[in-house]
């Protein structure tokens, strides 16, 4: 009897939880989600969606205005740049660079940061002091300078940009995950795991880590926007992915010379950055409120 | 307290040393200067002579020691592009950057503090929504793009403000705003949440019971306490300001250190860049040191942690 009633109660709790999840999902911010889907879709399938090349100049079409402006045409809806290259095409391919850099830096920086946070929080003591001191120094340092130095010394390419940004990114993960581990460590199930004779590695990997996944997901989403802005800043300064590969930051920079005659060349990639970043931030905010409201302060 | 200060100073020196080693190592991977300096048909003998005269035949630790002892004596070598000592390039630009930084800080505080307080006091109203919008945009718009769009609007369309360079007060408006907005957004968000927390405190209820004016409750009792968490991030804000200055000075052709960073990227001028990074790092690390010591002074718990 007892087993039956607990099962039923467990079942109700489970139903309640999944119902909450569904209701939460219904309140998901639709516009940000739509923007994210569009950016990911157009970046992935760019070659199938556009007849134009990102690099081949077409001087006859140079500085064509967007379609709704006088002199514009629907063959180039957002106009062309100074070499006559279609802006929509370059924006779609530029999204590839932004998303690739975001994915790789978050995997590397987030992975390393999480590992350091787990070690730091679990073992504590001197290891913790040294690791957290380094994390704090990293956070208080204008690391973009370091990224620039690295890229100038070793040469600009995707891998170096990723390494440079990941070198900054780990610190925030390490800080937050460590904080999480410090509270988890005091809970009974960790003490029981220890009594049951689990090794340190097992406790960290199978008992602590799974309990930090919500926090990690929220943090990853909230950081996509930041990574995109840093990558765009680097490429704006000429320390990102080198031309002629289109990147949103270098596209804004390309348009600077034409700010008085062709506003769209700089404006469009900036709008793309803004929409993508706002979308990821709002989606991250929602995810945080749904999964992990105590992260509010981050 | 003394023990804490000694420890923190020691940590700062270690941080600066690690950084200088990284910069030195990066300088070595930029390529062999001997090959860059000599014509391609130079003999092995000529290469050896040049290598010896540059000190490149010595071991890495000795070369690093030379690099450091020169740096301590403010000898940072010559710029590749300008062919002049790096310090001559940097010297005249320092004050320009400081002035822009101060102007931006004024704008940051003038925007961030009133809006953060207003958003918390008038929670869930039109003001709160407006402040939130300003904050979200401030942290989502890339600064370099904001700068270009401001030039587009206020210089090209309206012909009100100068687009580039230094001069009168009007030259400061757009760059200082562009630079200040980002940090203002961060301060606003943090201040709003810490104000909300402080407004919940027992002492605020007490102040209300005592019949204090709302103005006094907000500014004298709540704001003062809400400011502490905001100040904790002073070091992070400084880092953000420096990053922003590189972008903003580039957009507005401001003759400061940030613009010099950009020029040295374009010319791949490593000696200039490494000096700038080292100097900025020294400033950042010192500021953080001072902030931490002040904190330990105010809050004794930190000293024993």
Coordinates of C-alpha atoms in Angstrom, one line a residue:
Chain A
X1 CA 0.0 0.0 0.0
X2 CA 2.7 2.3 1.1
X3 CA 4.7 1.7 -2.1
X4 CA 1.6 2.3 -4.2
X5 CA 0.8 5.7 -2.6
X6 CA 4.4 6.9 -2.9
X7 CA 4.4 5.8 -6.5
X8 CA 1.2 7.7 -7.1
X9 CA 2.6 10.8 -5.3
X10 CA 5.8 10.4 -7.3
X11 CA 3.8 10.2 -10.4
X12 CA 1.8 13.3 -9.6
X13 CA 5.0 15.2 -8.8
X14 CA 6.4 14.1 -12.1
X15 CA 3.3 15.1 -13.9
X16 CA 3.3 18.5 -12.1
X17 CA 6.9 19.0 -13.0
X18 CA 6.4 18.3 -16.7
X19 CA 3.3 20.4 -16.7
X20 CA 5.3 23.3 -15.3
X21 CA 7.9 22.7 -17.9
X22 CA 5.3 22.8 -20.7
X23 CA 3.7 25.9 -19.3
X24 CA 7.2 27.5 -18.9
X25 CA 7.9 26.7 -22.5
X26 CA 4.7 28.4 -23.6
X27 CA 5.9 31.5 -22.0
X28 CA 9.2 31.2 -24.0
X29 CA 10.0 34.5 -25.7
X30 CA 8.9 33.8 -29.3
X31 CA 10.5 36.7 -31.1
X32 CA 14.0 36.1 -29.7
X33 CA 13.6 32.4 -30.4
X34 CA 12.5 33.1 -34.0
X35 CA 15.5 35.4 -34.5
X36 CA 17.9 32.7 -33.2
X37 CA 16.3 30.1 -35.5
X38 CA 16.6 32.4 -38.5
X39 CA 20.3 33.3 -37.9
X40 CA 21.2 29.6 -37.3
X41 CA 19.2 28.5 -40.4
X42 CA 20.6 31.1 -42.8
X43 CA 24.1 30.6 -41.6
X44 CA 23.9 26.9 -42.0
X45 CA 22.3 26.9 -45.4
X46 CA 23.8 30.1 -46.8
X47 CA 25.2 28.5 -50.0
X48 CA 21.7 27.1 -50.9
X49 CA 19.9 30.4 -50.1
X50 CA 21.8 32.9 -52.2
X51 CA 22.9 32.9 -55.8
X52 CA 25.8 35.3 -55.1
X53 CA 29.4 34.8 -54.0
X54 CA 30.6 36.5 -50.8
X55 CA 33.9 37.5 -52.4
X56 CA 33.6 38.1 -56.2
X57 CA 33.3 41.8 -56.8
X58 CA 30.8 43.1 -59.2
X59 CA 31.7 46.7 -59.8
X60 CA 28.7 47.6 -61.9
X61 CA 26.5 47.1 -58.8
X62 CA 28.7 48.9 -56.3
X63 CA 27.0 50.7 -53.4
X64 CA 23.4 49.8 -54.6
X65 CA 21.0 51.1 -51.9
X66 CA 18.5 48.8 -50.1
X67 CA 15.4 47.8 -52.1
X68 CA 13.0 50.3 -50.5
X69 CA 15.3 53.3 -51.3
X70 CA 15.5 55.1 -54.6
X71 CA 17.9 53.2 -56.9
X72 CA 17.6 50.0 -55.0
X73 CA 16.3 46.7 -56.4
X74 CA 15.0 43.5 -55.0
X75 CA 17.9 41.6 -56.5
X76 CA 19.9 43.1 -53.6
X77 CA 17.3 43.6 -50.8
X78 CA 19.7 45.2 -48.4
X79 CA 22.0 46.7 -51.0
X80 CA 25.6 46.1 -51.8
X81 CA 29.0 47.2 -50.5
X82 CA 31.8 49.2 -52.2
X83 CA 32.8 46.2 -54.3
X84 CA 29.3 45.4 -55.4
X85 CA 28.9 42.4 -53.2
X86 CA 25.4 41.5 -52.0
X87 CA 24.9 42.4 -48.3
X88 CA 22.3 39.8 -47.5
X89 CA 24.7 37.1 -48.8
X90 CA 27.6 38.5 -46.8
X91 CA 25.5 38.8 -43.6
X92 CA 24.4 35.1 -43.9
X93 CA 28.0 34.0 -44.3
X94 CA 29.1 36.4 -41.6
X95 CA 26.7 34.7 -39.3
X96 CA 28.6 31.5 -39.8
X97 CA 31.8 33.1 -38.5
X98 CA 30.0 34.5 -35.4
X99 CA 28.2 31.3 -34.6
X100 CA 31.3 29.1 -35.2
X101 CA 33.4 31.3 -32.9
X102 CA 30.7 31.3 -30.3
X103 CA 30.3 27.5 -30.4
X104 CA 34.0 26.7 -30.2
X105 CA 34.8 29.3 -27.5
X106 CA 31.9 28.3 -25.4
X107 CA 32.9 24.6 -25.7
X108 CA 36.5 25.3 -24.8
X109 CA 36.2 28.2 -22.4
X110 CA 33.0 26.8 -20.8
X111 CA 34.5 23.3 -20.6
X112 CA 37.8 24.4 -19.0
X113 CA 36.0 26.9 -16.7
X114 CA 33.6 24.3 -15.5
X115 CA 36.4 21.8 -14.8
X116 CA 38.3 24.4 -12.9
X117 CA 35.2 25.4 -11.0
X118 CA 34.4 21.8 -10.0
X119 CA 38.0 21.2 -8.9
X120 CA 38.2 24.5 -7.1
X121 CA 35.0 24.1 -5.2
X122 CA 35.4 20.4 -4.4
X123 CA 38.9 20.4 -3.1
X124 CA 39.0 23.9 -1.6
X125 CA 42.1 25.0 0.3
X126 CA 45.2 26.2 -1.5
X127 CA 44.2 25.0 -5.0
X128 CA 40.9 26.9 -4.6
X129 CA 42.7 30.1 -3.5
X130 CA 45.2 30.0 -6.5
X131 CA 42.5 29.1 -9.1
X132 CA 40.0 31.8 -7.9
X133 CA 42.7 34.4 -7.7
X134 CA 43.6 33.7 -11.3
X135 CA 39.9 33.8 -12.3
X136 CA 39.5 37.2 -10.6
X137 CA 42.6 38.6 -12.3
X138 CA 41.3 37.4 -15.6
X139 CA 37.9 39.1 -15.1
X140 CA 39.5 42.4 -14.1
X141 CA 41.8 42.5 -17.0
X142 CA 40.9 44.1 -20.3
X143 CA 41.5 40.8 -22.0
X144 CA 40.7 42.0 -25.5
X145 CA 44.1 43.6 -25.4
X146 CA 45.6 40.2 -24.8
X147 CA 43.5 38.7 -27.6
X148 CA 44.8 41.5 -29.9
X149 CA 48.4 40.8 -28.9
X150 CA 48.0 37.1 -29.5
X151 CA 46.3 37.6 -32.9
X152 CA 49.0 40.1 -34.0
X153 CA 51.8 37.9 -32.8
X154 CA 50.6 34.6 -34.2
X155 CA 48.4 35.8 -37.1
X156 CA 44.7 36.2 -37.4
X157 CA 42.6 33.1 -38.1
X158 CA 39.6 31.3 -36.6
X159 CA 41.6 29.1 -34.2
X160 CA 43.5 32.0 -32.7
X161 CA 40.4 34.1 -32.3
X162 CA 38.8 31.2 -30.5
X163 CA 41.8 30.6 -28.3
X164 CA 42.0 34.3 -27.4
X165 CA 38.3 34.6 -26.4
X166 CA 38.3 31.3 -24.6
X167 CA 41.3 32.5 -22.5
X168 CA 38.9 35.1 -21.1
X169 CA 35.8 33.1 -21.0
X170 CA 36.8 30.4 -18.6
X171 CA 37.0 32.7 -15.6
X172 CA 33.3 33.4 -15.3
X173 CA 32.4 29.7 -15.5
X174 CA 35.0 28.8 -12.9
X175 CA 33.5 31.4 -10.5
X176 CA 29.9 30.5 -10.9
X177 CA 30.3 26.7 -11.0
X178 CA 32.6 26.9 -7.9
X179 CA 29.9 28.8 -6.0
X180 CA 27.4 26.1 -7.0
X181 CA 29.7 23.3 -5.9
X182 CA 30.3 24.9 -2.5
X183 CA 26.6 24.7 -1.7
X184 CA 26.1 21.3 -3.3
X185 CA 29.1 19.9 -1.3
X186 CA 27.2 20.4 2.0
X187 CA 24.2 18.4 0.9
X188 CA 23.5 14.9 2.2
X189 CA 23.8 13.0 -1.0
X190 CA 27.5 14.0 -1.4
X191 CA 28.3 12.9 2.2
X192 CA 26.4 9.6 1.5
X193 CA 28.4 9.1 -1.7
X194 CA 31.5 9.6 0.2
X195 CA 30.4 7.1 2.9
X196 CA 29.6 4.6 0.1
X197 CA 33.2 4.8 -0.9
X198 CA 33.0 6.8 -4.1
X199 CA 36.3 8.1 -5.4
X200 CA 36.8 11.9 -5.8
X201 CA 36.6 11.6 -9.5
X202 CA 33.3 9.7 -9.3
X203 CA 31.8 12.2 -6.9
X204 CA 32.8 15.2 -9.1
X205 CA 31.8 13.6 -12.4
X206 CA 28.6 11.8 -11.5
X207 CA 27.3 13.6 -8.4
X208 CA 28.4 17.2 -8.6
X209 CA 28.6 17.9 -12.3
X210 CA 25.0 16.7 -13.3
X211 CA 23.7 19.1 -10.6
X212 CA 25.4 22.1 -12.2
X213 CA 24.0 21.5 -15.7
X214 CA 21.1 23.9 -15.3
X215 CA 23.4 26.7 -14.3
X216 CA 25.8 25.8 -17.0
X217 CA 23.1 25.9 -19.7
X218 CA 21.9 29.3 -18.5
X219 CA 25.4 30.7 -18.4
X220 CA 26.2 29.3 -21.9
X221 CA 23.2 31.0 -23.4
X222 CA 23.8 34.3 -21.7
X223 CA 27.4 34.4 -22.9
X224 CA 26.7 33.8 -26.6
X225 CA 25.9 37.4 -27.1
X226 CA 29.0 38.5 -25.3
X227 CA 31.2 36.3 -27.4
X228 CA 29.6 37.6 -30.6
X229 CA 30.3 41.1 -29.6
X230 CA 33.9 40.4 -28.7
X231 CA 34.5 38.5 -32.0
X232 CA 32.9 41.4 -33.9
X233 CA 35.1 43.9 -32.0
X234 CA 38.2 42.0 -32.9
X235 CA 37.3 41.8 -36.5
X236 CA 36.3 45.5 -36.5
X237 CA 39.8 46.3 -35.3
X238 CA 41.4 44.1 -38.0
X239 CA 42.4 41.4 -35.5
X240 CA 39.7 38.9 -36.3
X241 CA 39.1 36.5 -39.2
X242 CA 40.9 38.2 -42.1
X243 CA 39.1 39.4 -45.3
X244 CA 37.8 38.5 -47.8
X245 CA 35.9 36.1 -45.5
X246 CA 32.9 38.2 -44.3
X247 CA 32.5 38.8 -40.6
X248 CA 30.0 41.2 -39.1
X249 CA 32.6 43.3 -37.4
X250 CA 34.8 43.8 -40.4
X251 CA 31.7 44.5 -42.5
X252 CA 30.9 47.5 -40.2
X253 CA 34.5 48.6 -40.6
X254 CA 34.3 48.4 -44.4
X255 CA 31.4 50.8 -44.4
X256 CA 33.1 53.5 -42.3
X257 CA 34.5 55.2 -45.4
X258 CA 31.1 55.5 -47.0
X259 CA 29.2 56.7 -43.9
X260 CA 28.2 59.9 -45.7
X261 CA 27.1 58.3 -49.0
X262 CA 26.1 54.7 -48.3
X263 CA 24.8 54.4 -44.7
X264 CA 23.6 50.8 -45.2
X265 CA 27.0 49.2 -45.6
X266 CA 27.9 49.8 -41.9
X267 CA 24.3 49.9 -40.6
X268 CA 23.2 46.4 -41.8
X269 CA 25.8 44.3 -40.1
X270 CA 25.4 46.3 -36.9
X271 CA 21.6 45.5 -37.0
X272 CA 22.5 41.8 -37.5
X273 CA 24.8 41.9 -34.4
X274 CA 22.2 43.7 -32.3
X275 CA 19.3 41.4 -33.2
X276 CA 21.3 38.3 -32.6
X277 CA 22.8 39.5 -29.3
X278 CA 19.5 40.8 -28.0
X279 CA 17.8 37.6 -29.0
X280 CA 20.3 35.4 -27.2
X281 CA 20.3 37.6 -24.1
X282 CA 16.5 37.6 -23.8
X283 CA 16.4 33.9 -24.4
X284 CA 19.1 33.4 -21.7
X285 CA 17.1 35.6 -19.3
X286 CA 14.1 33.5 -19.8
X287 CA 16.0 30.3 -19.4
X288 CA 17.5 31.6 -16.2
X289 CA 14.2 32.5 -14.8
X290 CA 12.8 29.1 -15.7
X291 CA 15.7 26.8 -14.7
X292 CA 17.7 28.7 -12.2
X293 CA 16.2 31.8 -10.7
X294 CA 19.0 32.2 -8.1
X295 CA 21.4 33.2 -10.8
X296 CA 19.7 36.6 -11.1
X297 CA 22.8 38.4 -9.9
X298 CA 25.1 37.1 -12.6
Chain B
X1 CA 45.7 44.2 7.8
X2 CA 49.5 44.4 7.2
X3 CA 49.7 40.8 6.4
X4 CA 46.8 41.2 3.9
X5 CA 48.5 44.1 2.2
X6 CA 51.8 42.3 1.8
X7 CA 50.0 39.3 0.4
X8 CA 48.0 41.3 -2.1
X9 CA 51.0 43.3 -3.2
X10 CA 52.9 40.0 -3.7
X11 CA 50.0 38.6 -5.8
X12 CA 50.0 41.7 -8.0
X13 CA 53.7 41.4 -8.6
X14 CA 53.3 37.7 -9.6
X15 CA 50.4 38.6 -11.9
X16 CA 52.5 41.3 -13.6
X17 CA 55.5 38.9 -13.9
X18 CA 53.4 36.2 -15.5
X19 CA 52.0 38.7 -17.9
X20 CA 55.4 40.0 -18.9
X21 CA 56.6 36.5 -19.5
X22 CA 53.6 35.8 -21.8
X23 CA 54.2 39.1 -23.7
X24 CA 57.9 38.2 -24.0
X25 CA 57.1 34.7 -25.3
X26 CA 54.6 36.1 -27.8
X27 CA 57.3 38.5 -29.0
X28 CA 59.5 35.6 -29.8
X29 CA 56.9 33.8 -31.9
X30 CA 56.2 36.8 -34.1
X31 CA 59.1 35.7 -36.2
X32 CA 62.9 36.0 -36.3
X33 CA 63.8 39.7 -36.5
X34 CA 67.1 38.9 -38.1
X35 CA 65.4 37.6 -41.2
X36 CA 63.1 40.6 -41.3
X37 CA 65.9 43.1 -40.9
X38 CA 68.4 41.7 -43.4
X39 CA 68.1 41.4 -47.2
X40 CA 67.3 37.8 -48.3
X41 CA 70.8 37.2 -49.8
X42 CA 72.7 38.1 -46.6
X43 CA 75.4 35.7 -45.6
X44 CA 75.4 33.4 -42.6
X45 CA 78.2 35.5 -41.1
X46 CA 76.2 38.8 -41.4
X47 CA 73.2 37.0 -39.7
X48 CA 75.4 35.8 -36.9
X49 CA 76.8 39.3 -36.3
X50 CA 73.4 40.9 -36.2
X51 CA 72.0 38.2 -34.0
X52 CA 74.9 38.8 -31.5
X53 CA 74.5 42.6 -31.6
X54 CA 70.7 42.2 -30.9
X55 CA 71.4 39.8 -28.1
X56 CA 69.4 37.1 -29.7
X57 CA 72.2 34.5 -29.4
X58 CA 71.7 34.4 -25.7
X59 CA 69.4 32.0 -23.8
X60 CA 65.8 32.9 -23.3
X61 CA 66.1 33.6 -19.5
X62 CA 68.9 36.1 -20.2
X63 CA 66.9 37.7 -23.0
X64 CA 63.9 38.0 -20.7
X65 CA 66.0 39.5 -18.0
X66 CA 67.2 42.2 -20.5
X67 CA 63.6 42.8 -21.6
X68 CA 62.5 43.4 -18.0
X69 CA 65.4 45.5 -16.9
X70 CA 65.0 47.7 -20.0
X71 CA 61.2 48.0 -19.3
X72 CA 61.9 49.0 -15.7
X73 CA 64.1 51.8 -17.1
X74 CA 61.3 52.8 -19.5
X75 CA 63.2 51.6 -22.5
X76 CA 60.7 49.8 -24.6
X77 CA 62.6 49.7 -27.9
X78 CA 61.7 51.4 -31.2
X79 CA 58.5 51.3 -33.1
X80 CA 58.7 49.3 -36.4
X81 CA 56.6 51.8 -38.3
X82 CA 57.6 55.1 -36.9
X83 CA 61.3 54.1 -36.3
X84 CA 61.2 56.1 -33.1
X85 CA 61.3 55.1 -29.4
X86 CA 58.0 53.6 -28.4
X87 CA 57.8 55.9 -25.4
X88 CA 57.9 59.0 -27.6
X89 CA 54.8 57.8 -29.4
X90 CA 52.9 57.0 -26.3
X91 CA 53.8 60.0 -24.1
X92 CA 51.7 62.7 -25.9
X93 CA 48.6 60.5 -26.1
X94 CA 48.2 59.6 -22.5
X95 CA 46.4 62.8 -21.5
X96 CA 44.0 62.6 -24.4
X97 CA 42.8 59.2 -23.3
X98 CA 42.6 60.2 -19.7
X99 CA 40.4 63.2 -20.6
X100 CA 38.1 61.1 -22.7
X101 CA 37.9 58.5 -19.9
X102 CA 36.9 61.1 -17.4
X103 CA 34.2 62.5 -19.6
X104 CA 32.9 59.0 -20.2
X105 CA 32.8 58.3 -16.5
X106 CA 30.8 61.5 -15.9
X107 CA 28.2 60.3 -18.5
X108 CA 28.2 56.8 -17.0
X109 CA 27.4 58.0 -13.5
X110 CA 24.9 60.6 -14.7
X111 CA 23.0 57.9 -16.6
X112 CA 23.6 54.8 -14.5
X113 CA 22.8 56.1 -11.0
X114 CA 19.5 58.0 -11.6
X115 CA 18.1 55.4 -13.9
X116 CA 19.1 52.5 -11.7
X117 CA 17.4 54.2 -8.7
X118 CA 14.4 55.3 -10.7
X119 CA 13.9 51.8 -12.0
X120 CA 13.9 50.3 -8.5
X121 CA 11.7 52.9 -6.9
X122 CA 9.2 52.9 -9.7
X123 CA 9.3 49.2 -10.1
X124 CA 7.2 47.6 -12.9
X125 CA 6.2 51.0 -14.3
X126 CA 6.9 52.8 -17.5
X127 CA 10.2 54.2 -16.0
X128 CA 11.4 50.7 -15.1
X129 CA 10.6 49.5 -18.6
X130 CA 12.4 52.4 -20.2
X131 CA 15.5 51.9 -18.0
X132 CA 15.5 48.2 -18.8
X133 CA 15.4 49.0 -22.5
X134 CA 18.3 51.4 -22.2
X135 CA 20.3 48.8 -20.3
X136 CA 19.5 46.0 -22.7
X137 CA 20.4 48.1 -25.7
X138 CA 23.6 49.4 -24.0
X139 CA 24.8 45.9 -23.5
X140 CA 23.8 44.5 -26.9
X141 CA 24.8 47.2 -29.3
X142 CA 28.5 46.9 -30.3
X143 CA 30.2 50.2 -29.3
X144 CA 31.9 50.7 -32.6
X145 CA 28.6 50.5 -34.4
X146 CA 26.9 52.9 -32.0
X147 CA 29.7 55.4 -32.7
X148 CA 29.3 55.1 -36.5
X149 CA 25.5 55.5 -36.3
X150 CA 25.9 58.6 -34.1
X151 CA 28.2 60.1 -36.7
X152 CA 25.7 59.2 -39.4
X153 CA 22.9 60.9 -37.5
X154 CA 24.6 63.9 -35.8
X155 CA 27.3 64.7 -38.3
X156 CA 26.1 63.6 -41.7
X157 CA 22.3 64.1 -41.4
X158 CA 22.0 66.9 -38.8
X159 CA 25.5 68.5 -39.1
X160 CA 25.5 69.3 -35.4
X161 CA 28.6 67.6 -34.0
X162 CA 32.1 67.0 -35.2
X163 CA 32.8 63.4 -36.3
X164 CA 36.5 63.1 -35.4
X165 CA 39.4 64.4 -33.5
X166 CA 39.8 66.6 -30.5
X167 CA 39.0 70.3 -30.1
X168 CA 36.2 71.9 -28.2
X169 CA 33.6 70.5 -25.8
X170 CA 31.5 69.3 -28.7
X171 CA 34.2 66.8 -29.7
X172 CA 33.7 65.0 -26.4
X173 CA 29.9 64.4 -26.6
X174 CA 29.6 61.5 -29.0
X175 CA 32.8 59.5 -28.0
X176 CA 32.1 60.0 -24.3
X177 CA 28.5 58.9 -24.6
X178 CA 29.4 55.8 -26.7
X179 CA 32.1 54.8 -24.2
X180 CA 29.9 55.5 -21.2
X181 CA 26.7 53.8 -22.2
X182 CA 28.0 50.3 -21.9
X183 CA 29.2 50.6 -18.3
X184 CA 26.1 52.8 -17.4
X185 CA 24.0 49.8 -18.5
X186 CA 25.9 47.5 -16.2
X187 CA 25.7 49.9 -13.3
X188 CA 22.0 50.5 -13.9
X189 CA 21.1 46.8 -13.8
X190 CA 23.2 46.1 -10.7
X191 CA 22.0 49.2 -8.8
X192 CA 18.3 48.3 -9.6
X193 CA 18.6 44.8 -8.1
X194 CA 20.6 45.9 -5.0
X195 CA 18.2 48.9 -4.5
X196 CA 15.2 46.5 -4.5
X197 CA 17.0 44.3 -2.0
X198 CA 17.9 47.3 0.2
X199 CA 14.3 48.7 0.0
X200 CA 13.2 45.4 1.6
X201 CA 15.3 45.9 4.7
X202 CA 14.0 46.3 8.2
X203 CA 15.7 49.7 8.6
X204 CA 13.7 51.0 5.7
X205 CA 10.5 50.0 7.4
X206 CA 11.7 51.7 10.5
X207 CA 12.5 54.9 8.6
X208 CA 9.0 54.8 7.1
X209 CA 7.5 54.4 10.5
X210 CA 9.6 57.3 11.7
X211 CA 7.9 59.3 9.0
X212 CA 10.9 60.3 7.0
X213 CA 10.4 61.8 3.6
X214 CA 10.5 59.4 0.6
X215 CA 13.4 61.3 -0.8
X216 CA 15.4 60.8 2.3
X217 CA 14.6 57.2 2.5
X218 CA 15.6 56.5 -1.1
X219 CA 18.8 58.6 -1.3
X220 CA 20.1 58.6 2.3
X221 CA 19.2 55.2 3.6
X222 CA 18.7 52.9 0.6
X223 CA 21.0 54.2 -2.0
X224 CA 24.0 54.3 0.3
X225 CA 23.7 50.7 1.1
X226 CA 22.8 49.7 -2.4
X227 CA 25.9 51.3 -3.8
X228 CA 28.3 48.8 -2.0
X229 CA 27.7 45.8 -4.4
X230 CA 28.1 48.2 -7.4
X231 CA 31.4 49.4 -6.1
X232 CA 32.7 45.9 -5.9
X233 CA 32.8 45.8 -9.6
X234 CA 35.0 48.9 -10.0
X235 CA 37.9 46.8 -11.4
X236 CA 35.7 45.1 -14.0
X237 CA 34.3 48.5 -15.1
X238 CA 37.8 49.8 -15.6
X239 CA 38.6 46.8 -17.8
X240 CA 35.4 47.5 -19.8
X241 CA 36.3 51.1 -20.2
X242 CA 39.7 50.3 -21.6
X243 CA 38.3 47.8 -24.0
X244 CA 35.7 50.3 -25.1
X245 CA 38.3 53.1 -25.5
X246 CA 40.1 51.1 -28.1
X247 CA 37.0 50.8 -30.2
X248 CA 35.6 54.3 -29.6
X249 CA 39.0 56.1 -30.2
X250 CA 39.2 54.1 -33.4
X251 CA 35.8 55.2 -34.6
X252 CA 36.2 58.9 -33.7
X253 CA 39.9 59.1 -34.7
X254 CA 40.6 60.2 -31.2
X255 CA 44.4 60.7 -30.8
X256 CA 44.8 58.6 -27.7
X257 CA 46.2 55.2 -26.6
X258 CA 43.3 53.2 -27.9
X259 CA 43.8 54.6 -31.4
X260 CA 47.5 53.7 -31.0
X261 CA 46.5 50.1 -30.2
X262 CA 44.5 50.1 -33.5
X263 CA 47.3 51.6 -35.5
X264 CA 49.7 49.0 -34.1
X265 CA 47.4 46.2 -35.1
X266 CA 47.1 47.6 -38.6
X267 CA 50.9 48.0 -39.0
X268 CA 51.6 44.8 -37.0
X269 CA 53.9 47.0 -34.9
X270 CA 54.6 44.5 -32.1
X271 CA 57.0 46.7 -30.0
X272 CA 54.3 49.4 -29.6
X273 CA 51.6 46.9 -28.9
X274 CA 53.5 45.0 -26.2
X275 CA 54.5 48.3 -24.5
X276 CA 50.8 49.4 -24.4
X277 CA 49.6 46.1 -23.1
X278 CA 52.3 46.0 -20.4
X279 CA 51.6 49.6 -19.3
X280 CA 47.8 49.2 -19.3
X281 CA 48.2 45.9 -17.4
X282 CA 50.3 47.7 -14.8
X283 CA 47.6 50.4 -14.3
X284 CA 44.8 47.9 -14.1
X285 CA 46.6 45.7 -11.6
X286 CA 47.5 48.7 -9.4
X287 CA 44.0 50.0 -9.5
X288 CA 42.6 46.6 -8.5
X289 CA 45.2 46.4 -5.7
X290 CA 44.1 49.8 -4.3
X291 CA 40.4 48.9 -4.6
X292 CA 41.0 45.5 -2.7
X293 CA 43.0 47.2 0.0
X294 CA 40.3 49.8 0.5
X295 CA 37.8 47.1 0.7
X296 CA 39.7 45.2 3.3
X297 CA 39.9 48.4 5.2
X298 CA 36.1 48.9 5.1
X299 CA 35.1 45.3 5.6
X300 CA 37.4 43.4 8.0
X301 CA 36.0 40.0 7.0
X302 CA 37.9 40.1 3.7
X303 CA 41.3 40.3 5.5
X304 CA 40.9 36.8 7.1
X305 CA 39.4 35.1 4.1

